[in-house]
Coordinates of C-alpha atoms in Angstrom, one line a residue:
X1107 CA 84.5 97.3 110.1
X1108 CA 85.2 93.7 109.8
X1109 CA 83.8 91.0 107.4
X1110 CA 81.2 90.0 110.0
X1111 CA 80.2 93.1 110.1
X1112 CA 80.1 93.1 106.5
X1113 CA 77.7 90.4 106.1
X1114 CA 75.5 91.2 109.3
X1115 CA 74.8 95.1 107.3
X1116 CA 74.1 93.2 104.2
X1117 CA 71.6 91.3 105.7
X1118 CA 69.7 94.0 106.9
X1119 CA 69.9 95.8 104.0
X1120 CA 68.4 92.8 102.1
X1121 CA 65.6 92.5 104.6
X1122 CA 64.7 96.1 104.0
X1123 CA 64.5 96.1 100.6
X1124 CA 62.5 92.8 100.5
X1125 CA 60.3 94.2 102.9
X1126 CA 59.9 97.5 101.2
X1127 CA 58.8 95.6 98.4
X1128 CA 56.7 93.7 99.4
X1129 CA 55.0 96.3 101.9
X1130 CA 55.6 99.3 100.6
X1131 CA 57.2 102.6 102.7
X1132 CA 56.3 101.0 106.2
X1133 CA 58.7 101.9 109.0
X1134 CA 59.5 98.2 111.0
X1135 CA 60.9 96.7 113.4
X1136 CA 63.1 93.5 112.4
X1137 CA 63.7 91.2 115.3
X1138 CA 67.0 89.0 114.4
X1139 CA 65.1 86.1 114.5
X1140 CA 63.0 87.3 111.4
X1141 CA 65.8 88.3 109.4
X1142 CA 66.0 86.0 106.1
X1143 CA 69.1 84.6 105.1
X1144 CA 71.1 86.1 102.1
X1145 CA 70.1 83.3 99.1
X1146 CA 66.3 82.8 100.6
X1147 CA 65.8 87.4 100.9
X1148 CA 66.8 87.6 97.1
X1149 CA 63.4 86.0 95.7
X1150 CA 62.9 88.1 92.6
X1151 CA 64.5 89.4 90.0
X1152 CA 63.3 93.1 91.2
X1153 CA 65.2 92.3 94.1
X1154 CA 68.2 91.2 92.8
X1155 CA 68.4 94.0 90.6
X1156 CA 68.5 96.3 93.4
X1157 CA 71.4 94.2 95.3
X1158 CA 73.2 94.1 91.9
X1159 CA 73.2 98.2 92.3
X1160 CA 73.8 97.7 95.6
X1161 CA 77.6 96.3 95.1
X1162 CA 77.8 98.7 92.4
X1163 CA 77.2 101.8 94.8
X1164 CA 79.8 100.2 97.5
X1165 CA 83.0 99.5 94.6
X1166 CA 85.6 102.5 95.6
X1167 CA 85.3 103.9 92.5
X1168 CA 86.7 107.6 93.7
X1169 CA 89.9 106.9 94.7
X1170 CA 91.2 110.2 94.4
X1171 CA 94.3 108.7 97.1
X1172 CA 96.1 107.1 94.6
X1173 CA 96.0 110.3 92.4
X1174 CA 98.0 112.4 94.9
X1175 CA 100.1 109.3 95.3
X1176 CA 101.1 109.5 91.7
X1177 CA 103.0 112.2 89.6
X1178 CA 99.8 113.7 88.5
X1179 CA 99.7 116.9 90.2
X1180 CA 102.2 119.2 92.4
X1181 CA 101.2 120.7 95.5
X1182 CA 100.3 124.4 95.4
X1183 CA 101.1 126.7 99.2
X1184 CA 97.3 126.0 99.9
X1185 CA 98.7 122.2 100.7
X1186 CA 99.5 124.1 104.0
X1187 CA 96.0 124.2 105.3
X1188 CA 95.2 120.9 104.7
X1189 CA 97.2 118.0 106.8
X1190 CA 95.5 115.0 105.6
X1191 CA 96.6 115.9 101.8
X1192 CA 99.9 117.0 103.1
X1193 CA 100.5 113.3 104.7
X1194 CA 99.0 111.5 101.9
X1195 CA 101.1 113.5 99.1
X1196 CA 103.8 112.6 101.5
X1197 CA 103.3 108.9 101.4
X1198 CA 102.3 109.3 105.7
X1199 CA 102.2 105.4 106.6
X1200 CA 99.7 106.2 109.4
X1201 CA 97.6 108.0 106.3
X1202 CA 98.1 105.1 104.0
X1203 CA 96.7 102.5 106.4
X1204 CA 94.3 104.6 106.9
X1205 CA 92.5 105.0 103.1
X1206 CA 93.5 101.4 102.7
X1207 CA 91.3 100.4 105.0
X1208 CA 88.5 102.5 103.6
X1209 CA 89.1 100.7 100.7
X1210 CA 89.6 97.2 101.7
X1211 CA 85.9 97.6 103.2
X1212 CA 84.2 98.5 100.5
X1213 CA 85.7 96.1 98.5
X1214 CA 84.7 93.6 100.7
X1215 CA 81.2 95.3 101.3
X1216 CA 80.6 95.0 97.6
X1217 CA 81.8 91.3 97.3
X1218 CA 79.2 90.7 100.2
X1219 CA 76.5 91.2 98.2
X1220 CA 77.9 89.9 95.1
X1221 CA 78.0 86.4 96.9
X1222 CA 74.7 86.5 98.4
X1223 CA 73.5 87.3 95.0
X1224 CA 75.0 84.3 93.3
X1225 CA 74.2 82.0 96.3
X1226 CA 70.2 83.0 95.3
X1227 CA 70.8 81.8 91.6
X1228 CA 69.0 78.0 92.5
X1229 CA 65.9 80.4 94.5
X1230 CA 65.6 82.8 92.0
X1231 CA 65.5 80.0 88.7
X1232 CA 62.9 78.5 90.5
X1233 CA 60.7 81.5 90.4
X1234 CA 61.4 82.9 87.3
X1235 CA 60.9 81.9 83.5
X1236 CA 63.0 85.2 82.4
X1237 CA 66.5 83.1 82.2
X1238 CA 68.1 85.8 79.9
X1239 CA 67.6 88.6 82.5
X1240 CA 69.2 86.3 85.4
X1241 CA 72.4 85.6 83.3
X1242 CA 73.0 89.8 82.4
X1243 CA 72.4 90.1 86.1
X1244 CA 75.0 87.1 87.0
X1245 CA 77.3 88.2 84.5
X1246 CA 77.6 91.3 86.1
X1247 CA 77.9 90.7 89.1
X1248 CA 80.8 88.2 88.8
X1249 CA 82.5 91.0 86.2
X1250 CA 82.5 93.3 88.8
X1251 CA 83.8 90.6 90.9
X1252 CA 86.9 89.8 88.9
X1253 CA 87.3 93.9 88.8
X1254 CA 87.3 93.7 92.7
X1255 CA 89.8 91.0 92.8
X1256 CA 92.2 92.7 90.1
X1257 CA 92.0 95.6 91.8
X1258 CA 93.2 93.8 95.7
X1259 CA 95.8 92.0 93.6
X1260 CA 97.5 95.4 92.3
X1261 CA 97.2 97.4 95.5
X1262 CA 98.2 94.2 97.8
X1263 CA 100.0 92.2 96.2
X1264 CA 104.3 92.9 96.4
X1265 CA 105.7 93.8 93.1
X1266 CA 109.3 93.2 93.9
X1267 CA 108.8 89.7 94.5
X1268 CA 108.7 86.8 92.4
X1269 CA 105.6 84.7 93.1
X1270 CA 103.8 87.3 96.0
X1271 CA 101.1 87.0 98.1
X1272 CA 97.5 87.7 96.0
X1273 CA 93.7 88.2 97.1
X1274 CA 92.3 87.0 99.9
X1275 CA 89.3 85.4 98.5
X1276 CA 85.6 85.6 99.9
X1277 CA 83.5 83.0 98.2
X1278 CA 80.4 82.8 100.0
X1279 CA 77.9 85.0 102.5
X1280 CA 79.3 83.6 105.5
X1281 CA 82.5 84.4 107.3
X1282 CA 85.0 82.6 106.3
X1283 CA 89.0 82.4 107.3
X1284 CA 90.9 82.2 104.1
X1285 CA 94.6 82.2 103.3
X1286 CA 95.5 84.4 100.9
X1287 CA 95.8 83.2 97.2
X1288 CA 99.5 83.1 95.3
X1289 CA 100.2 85.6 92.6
X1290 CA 99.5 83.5 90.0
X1291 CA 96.1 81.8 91.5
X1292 CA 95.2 85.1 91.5
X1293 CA 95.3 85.6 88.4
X1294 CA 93.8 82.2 87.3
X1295 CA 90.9 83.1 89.6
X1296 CA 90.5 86.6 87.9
X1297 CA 90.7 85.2 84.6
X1298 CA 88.5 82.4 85.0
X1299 CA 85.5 85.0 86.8
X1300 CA 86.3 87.2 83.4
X1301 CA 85.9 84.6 81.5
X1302 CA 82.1 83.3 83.0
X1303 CA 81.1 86.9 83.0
X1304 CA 81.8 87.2 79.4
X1305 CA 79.9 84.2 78.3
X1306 CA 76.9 85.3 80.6
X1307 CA 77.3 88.4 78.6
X1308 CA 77.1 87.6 75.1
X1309 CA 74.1 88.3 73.7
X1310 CA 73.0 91.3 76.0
X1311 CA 71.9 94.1 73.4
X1312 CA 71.9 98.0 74.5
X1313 CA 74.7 97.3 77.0
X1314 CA 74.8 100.3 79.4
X1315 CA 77.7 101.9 80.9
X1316 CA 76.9 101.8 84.6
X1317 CA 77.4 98.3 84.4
X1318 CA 79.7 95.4 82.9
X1319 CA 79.4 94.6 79.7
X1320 CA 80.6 92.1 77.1
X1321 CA 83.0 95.4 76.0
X1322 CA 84.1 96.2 79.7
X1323 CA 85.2 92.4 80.1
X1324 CA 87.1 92.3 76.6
X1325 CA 89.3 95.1 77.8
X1326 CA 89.8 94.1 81.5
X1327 CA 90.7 90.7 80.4
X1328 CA 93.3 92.7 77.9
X1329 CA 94.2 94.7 80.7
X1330 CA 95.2 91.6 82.8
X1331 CA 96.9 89.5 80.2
X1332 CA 99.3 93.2 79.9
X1333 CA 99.4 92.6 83.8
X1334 CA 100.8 89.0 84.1
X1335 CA 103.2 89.7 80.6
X1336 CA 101.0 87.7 78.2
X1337 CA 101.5 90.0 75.4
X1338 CA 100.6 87.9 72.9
X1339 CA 97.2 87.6 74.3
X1340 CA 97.0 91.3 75.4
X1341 CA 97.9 92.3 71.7
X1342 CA 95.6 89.9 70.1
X1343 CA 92.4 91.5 72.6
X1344 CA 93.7 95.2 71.9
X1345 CA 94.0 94.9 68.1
X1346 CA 90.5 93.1 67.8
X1347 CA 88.8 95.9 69.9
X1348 CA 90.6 98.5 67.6
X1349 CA 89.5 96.6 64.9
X1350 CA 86.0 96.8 65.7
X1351 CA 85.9 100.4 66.8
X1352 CA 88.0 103.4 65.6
X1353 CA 88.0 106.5 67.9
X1354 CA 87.4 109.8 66.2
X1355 CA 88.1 113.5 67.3
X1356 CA 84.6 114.1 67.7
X1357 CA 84.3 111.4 70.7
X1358 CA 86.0 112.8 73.2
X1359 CA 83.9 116.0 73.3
X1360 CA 81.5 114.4 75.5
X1361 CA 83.4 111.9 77.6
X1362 CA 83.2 113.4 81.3
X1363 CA 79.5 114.5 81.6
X1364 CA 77.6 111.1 80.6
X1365 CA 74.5 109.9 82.3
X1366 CA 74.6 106.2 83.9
X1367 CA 71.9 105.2 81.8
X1368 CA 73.5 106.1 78.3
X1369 CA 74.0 103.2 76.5
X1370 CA 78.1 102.2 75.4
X1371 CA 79.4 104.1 72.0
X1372 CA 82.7 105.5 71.2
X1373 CA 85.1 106.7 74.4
X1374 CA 83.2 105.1 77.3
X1375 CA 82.8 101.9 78.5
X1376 CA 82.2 101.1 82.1
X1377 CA 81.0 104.3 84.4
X1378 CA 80.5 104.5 88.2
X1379 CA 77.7 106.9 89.3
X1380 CA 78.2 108.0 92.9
X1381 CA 75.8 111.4 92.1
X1382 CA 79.1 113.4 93.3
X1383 CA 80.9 115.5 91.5
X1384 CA 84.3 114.2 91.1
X1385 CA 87.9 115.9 91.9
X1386 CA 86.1 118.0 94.5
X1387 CA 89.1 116.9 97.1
X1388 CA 91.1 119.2 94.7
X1389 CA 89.4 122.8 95.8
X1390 CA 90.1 124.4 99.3
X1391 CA 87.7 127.2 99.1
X1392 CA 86.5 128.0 95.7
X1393 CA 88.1 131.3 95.1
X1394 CA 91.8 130.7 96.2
X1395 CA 92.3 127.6 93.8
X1396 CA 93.5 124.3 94.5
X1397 CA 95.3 122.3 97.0
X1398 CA 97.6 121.3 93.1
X1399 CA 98.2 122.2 90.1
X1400 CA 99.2 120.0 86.9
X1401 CA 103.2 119.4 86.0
X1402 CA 104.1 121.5 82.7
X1403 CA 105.4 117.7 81.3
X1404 CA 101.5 116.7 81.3
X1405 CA 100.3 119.7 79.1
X1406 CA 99.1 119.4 75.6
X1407 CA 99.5 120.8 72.5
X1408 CA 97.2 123.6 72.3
X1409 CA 95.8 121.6 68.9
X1410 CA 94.9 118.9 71.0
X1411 CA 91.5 118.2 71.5
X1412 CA 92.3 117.5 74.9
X1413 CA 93.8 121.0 75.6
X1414 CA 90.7 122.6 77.0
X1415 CA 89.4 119.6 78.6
X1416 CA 91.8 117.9 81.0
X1417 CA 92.6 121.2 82.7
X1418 CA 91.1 124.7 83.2
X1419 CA 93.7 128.2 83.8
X1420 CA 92.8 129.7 87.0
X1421 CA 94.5 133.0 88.7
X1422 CA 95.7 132.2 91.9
X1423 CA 98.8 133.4 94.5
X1424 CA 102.7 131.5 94.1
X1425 CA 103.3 130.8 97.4
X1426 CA 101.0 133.0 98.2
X1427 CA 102.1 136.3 97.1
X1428 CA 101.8 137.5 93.4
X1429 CA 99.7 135.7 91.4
X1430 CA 100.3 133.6 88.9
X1431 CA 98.3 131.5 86.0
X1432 CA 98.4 127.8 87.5
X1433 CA 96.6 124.5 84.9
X1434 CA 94.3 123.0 86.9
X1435 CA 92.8 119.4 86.7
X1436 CA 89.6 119.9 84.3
X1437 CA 87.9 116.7 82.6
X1438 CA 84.8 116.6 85.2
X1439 CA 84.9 120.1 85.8
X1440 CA 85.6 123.6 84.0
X1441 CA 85.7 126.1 87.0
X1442 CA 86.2 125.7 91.0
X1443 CA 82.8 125.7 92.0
X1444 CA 79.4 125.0 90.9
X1445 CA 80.4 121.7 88.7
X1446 CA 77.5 119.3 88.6
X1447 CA 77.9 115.7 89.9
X1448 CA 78.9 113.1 87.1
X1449 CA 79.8 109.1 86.8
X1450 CA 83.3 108.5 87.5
X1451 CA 85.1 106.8 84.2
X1452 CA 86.3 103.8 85.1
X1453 CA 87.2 102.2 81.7
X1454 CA 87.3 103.6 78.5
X1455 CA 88.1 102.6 74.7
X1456 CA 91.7 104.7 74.8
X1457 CA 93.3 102.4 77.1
X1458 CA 93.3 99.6 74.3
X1459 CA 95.9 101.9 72.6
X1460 CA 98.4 102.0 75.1
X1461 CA 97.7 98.5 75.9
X1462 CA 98.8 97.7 72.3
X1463 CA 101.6 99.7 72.0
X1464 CA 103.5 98.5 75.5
X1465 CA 102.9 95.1 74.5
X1466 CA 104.4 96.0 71.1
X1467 CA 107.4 97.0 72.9
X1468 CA 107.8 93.9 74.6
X1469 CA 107.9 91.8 72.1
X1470 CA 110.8 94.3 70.6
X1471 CA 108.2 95.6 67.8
X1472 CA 108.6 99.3 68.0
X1473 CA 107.4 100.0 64.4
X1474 CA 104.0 98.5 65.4
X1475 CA 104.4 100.0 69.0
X1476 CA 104.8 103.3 67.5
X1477 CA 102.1 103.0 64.5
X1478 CA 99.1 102.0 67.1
X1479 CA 100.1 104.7 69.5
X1480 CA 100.2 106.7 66.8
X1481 CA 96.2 106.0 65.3
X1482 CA 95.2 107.4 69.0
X1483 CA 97.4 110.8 68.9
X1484 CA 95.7 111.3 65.3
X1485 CA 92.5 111.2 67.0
X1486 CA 93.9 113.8 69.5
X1487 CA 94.3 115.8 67.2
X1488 CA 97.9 115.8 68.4
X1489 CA 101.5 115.2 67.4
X1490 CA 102.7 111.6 66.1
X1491 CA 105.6 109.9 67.5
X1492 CA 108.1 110.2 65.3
X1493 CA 109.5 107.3 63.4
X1494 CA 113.2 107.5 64.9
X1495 CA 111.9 106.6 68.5
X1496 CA 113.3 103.2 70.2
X1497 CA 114.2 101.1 72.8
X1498 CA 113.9 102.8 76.1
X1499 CA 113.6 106.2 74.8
X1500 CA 110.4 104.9 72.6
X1501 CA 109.2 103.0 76.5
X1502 CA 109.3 106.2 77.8
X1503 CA 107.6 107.7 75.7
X1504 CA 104.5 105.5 76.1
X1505 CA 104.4 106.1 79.2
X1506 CA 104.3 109.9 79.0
X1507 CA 101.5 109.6 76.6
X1508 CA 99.9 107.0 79.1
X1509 CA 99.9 109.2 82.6
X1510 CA 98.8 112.6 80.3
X1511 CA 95.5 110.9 78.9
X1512 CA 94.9 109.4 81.9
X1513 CA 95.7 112.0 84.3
X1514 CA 94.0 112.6 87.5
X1515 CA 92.8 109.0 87.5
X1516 CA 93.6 105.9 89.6
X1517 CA 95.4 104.0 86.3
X1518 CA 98.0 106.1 86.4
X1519 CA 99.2 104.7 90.0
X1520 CA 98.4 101.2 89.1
X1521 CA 101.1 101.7 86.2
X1522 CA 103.7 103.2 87.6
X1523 CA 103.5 100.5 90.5
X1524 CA 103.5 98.1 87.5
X1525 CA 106.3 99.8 86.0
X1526 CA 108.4 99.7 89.0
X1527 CA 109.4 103.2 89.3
X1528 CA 110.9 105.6 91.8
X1529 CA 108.2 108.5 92.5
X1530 CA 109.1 112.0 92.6
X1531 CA 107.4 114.5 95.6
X1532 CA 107.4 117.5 94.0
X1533 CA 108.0 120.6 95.7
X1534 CA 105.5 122.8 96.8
X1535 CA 105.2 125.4 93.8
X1536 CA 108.1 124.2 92.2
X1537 CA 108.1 121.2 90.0
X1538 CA 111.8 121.0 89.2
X1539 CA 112.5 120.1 92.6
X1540 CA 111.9 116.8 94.5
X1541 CA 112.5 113.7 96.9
X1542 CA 112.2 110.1 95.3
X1543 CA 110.0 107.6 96.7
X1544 CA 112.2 104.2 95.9
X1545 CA 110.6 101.6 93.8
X1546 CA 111.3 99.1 96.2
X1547 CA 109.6 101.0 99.4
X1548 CA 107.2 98.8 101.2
X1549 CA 104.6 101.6 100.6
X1550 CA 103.7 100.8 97.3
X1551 CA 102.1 97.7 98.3
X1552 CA 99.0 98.6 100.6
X1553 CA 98.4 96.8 104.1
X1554 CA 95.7 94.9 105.3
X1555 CA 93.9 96.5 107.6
X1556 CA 94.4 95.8 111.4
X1557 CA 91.3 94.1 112.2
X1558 CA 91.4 92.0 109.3
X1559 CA 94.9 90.5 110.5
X1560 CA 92.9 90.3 113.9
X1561 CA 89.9 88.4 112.8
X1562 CA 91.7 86.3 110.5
X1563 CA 94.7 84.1 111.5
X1564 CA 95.0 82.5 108.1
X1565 CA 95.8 86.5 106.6
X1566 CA 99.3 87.1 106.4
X1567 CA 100.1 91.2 106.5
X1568 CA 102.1 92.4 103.9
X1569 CA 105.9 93.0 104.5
X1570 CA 106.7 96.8 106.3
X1571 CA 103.2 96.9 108.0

């Protein structure tokens, strides 16, 4: 689906919810030449609400691809009986393009209605006295926007060269044919959409988790500032935040089964509810166990608090023969079948740690890399670092600690991208054997997708594709 397409679904959808609205549940007919417009459909603050949720609903929040991309799991003999797993865990070009595209059109499908939301702003102040309620609404939307672009800038954007190719930006409801932004406009044009969002944001009180927040913004704009080496600035965000709110053990009980309404306290700060339960890519048939199985250098302490709940043991055949007790990935779920659907986590108050203590590193600190790490293994319940760690040995270690609290979710690619890592292919049932995926393989930076190249003569395709 290309952007036209984009814009000519959003414009139906808009048309039936306005109509819906306004009529109730009446079945019509909607000749083109009674379709409204994008800024004119959005004439309430009802309405906008429920385009708001719309680009909410559309944001790839499950992107269980990059998971199988990462070093997160290794494939158990049920790999066998799936091929599309098999190619992705493979790093299948063909299979690549393929959930890149996915992704690059609901991206883009979300953006749609973003910008026909913003384009309403001058409509919708003209009918409505309730300023404070348009600003939460406009702040975010244009969060989620600079989440959008961040994420297009790490999947699309060329690592191993010194000022790449960033976003192609979309600015308004119409089609348009953009070049793509450099590297570092990208990030000026992410920064700057953080920063309005977080002044729009302010003074919202009983911020909620399914959407951005004044506390989702602080972090992604720490997140960035780690992503374009302003340490100073990511440790400045990162210590405030830790400041202000100290995790204890007792938070994490609680962290995968939250409602989207819940307002933000302790672990969690921005949710995505797609009423699916997540990780169900993992299960072939409920009894035999899963297509993985977790690496034994990702298990916890069995003190750790999260022991029991970022994996589950589950009896099942090595290489399908005798059977053997196999870790499987937990958080969401407990047991093969019958888990109940639950918001995906998209940002939570851990990362801030890790955020900290790389930046820490950076800046050759390692006392102060190792002390902030340490404040979140305390409320693990696990292990410190010990004091004797440094230099690359200490940078490897954060790292560890990184991809085993955030395993099975997309961070955990985006890092080791950022790092600039080979990637090991594990084996099938045997995790001390492997091929390397080079850090500097064209692979690691997504394509565009065909038609966009097609439709767009100003796109350039990324190097490989």
């Amino acid at each position: 689906m290309n952007r036209t397409k984009f814009l000519s679904a959003w414009i139906k959808n808009t048309c039936i919810v306005v109509l819906l609205y306004l009529l109730g549940s009446c079945s019509l007919e909607i000749s083109e030449a009674d379709q409204i417009s994008g800024s004119e459909a959005i004439g309430s603050l009802v309405i906008a609400e429920d385009v708001l949720r719309q680009a909410y609903a559309d944001f790839p929040a499950d992107k269980m691809e990059l998971t199988i991309l990462s070093e997160d799991l290794v494939p158990s003999y049920l790999i066998a009986y799936d091929i599309n797993l098999r190619r992705n865990y493979n790093w299948d070009s063909e299979n690549i393009r393929n959930f890149s595209t996915n992704y690059w059109e609901s991206y883009y499908k979300s953006l749609a209605s973003i910008n026909a939301l913003l384009a309403s702003e001058s409509v919708l102040l003209a009918k409505t006295a309730d300023r404070s309620k348009w600003s939460e609404i406009k702040g975010s939307a244009l969060g989620l926007k600079g989440l959008i672009y961040f994420e297009l800038l790490q999947l699309y954007s060329d690592r191993n060269e010194s000022n790449p190719m960033g976003i192609l930006p979309q600015y308004s409801v119409s089609v348009e044919n953009n070049s793509r932004l450099s590297y570092s406009e990208s990030i000026t044009t992410i920064a700057l959409l953080f920063k309005e969002a977080r002044l729009l944001l302010e003074k919202v009180e009983d911020a909620k988790i399914a959407y951005m927040s004044l506390q989702a913004i602080a972090l992604l704009e720490a997140r960035l500032d780690l992503f374009a080496k302003n340490y100073d600035g990511a440790i400045d965000k990162a210590e405030k935040a830790l400041f202000l709110n100290r995790l204890e053990i007792s938070d994490y009980a609680d962290l995968w089964h939250n409602k989207a309404s819940s307002l933000i306290k302790g672990e969690v700060i921005l949710v995505f509810d797609h009423q699916k339960p997540p990780f169900n890519y993992l299960d072939r048939s409920g009894t035999d166990g899963d297509f993985f199985y977790l690496p034994s250098s990702l298990i916890f302490e069995e003190a750790d608090i999260r022991f029991e709940k970022s994996y589950f043991n589950f009896e099942m055949k090595h290489n399908g023969k005798e059977s053997v007790s196999r870790k499987l990935l937990g958080k969401y779920r407990n047991k093969l079948i019958g888990n109940p659907a639950a918001p995906i986590v998209q940002l939570r108050y851990a990362e801030y740690y890790f955020i900290a203590a790389e930046c820490y590193f950076k800046k050759q600190q390692d006392v102060e890399a190792i002390a902030v790490l340490n404040r979140l293994l305390q409320a693990r319940n696990a292990s410190p670092l010990p004091s004797s760690l440094h230099g690359q040995e200490l940078y490897l270690r954060i790292q560890l600690e990184k991809q085993k609290e955030f395993i099975g979710e997309s961070l955990n690619y985006l890092d080791l991208k950022r790092w600039n890592k080979n990637i090991r292919r594990f084996k099938v049932e045997d995790e001390n054997s492997w091929d390397e995926i080079d850090s500097d393989n064209f692979r690691w930076t997504l394509p565009l997708p065909r038609q966009e190249i097609l439709q767009n003569i100003q796109a350039i395709q990324n190097k490989g594709w």
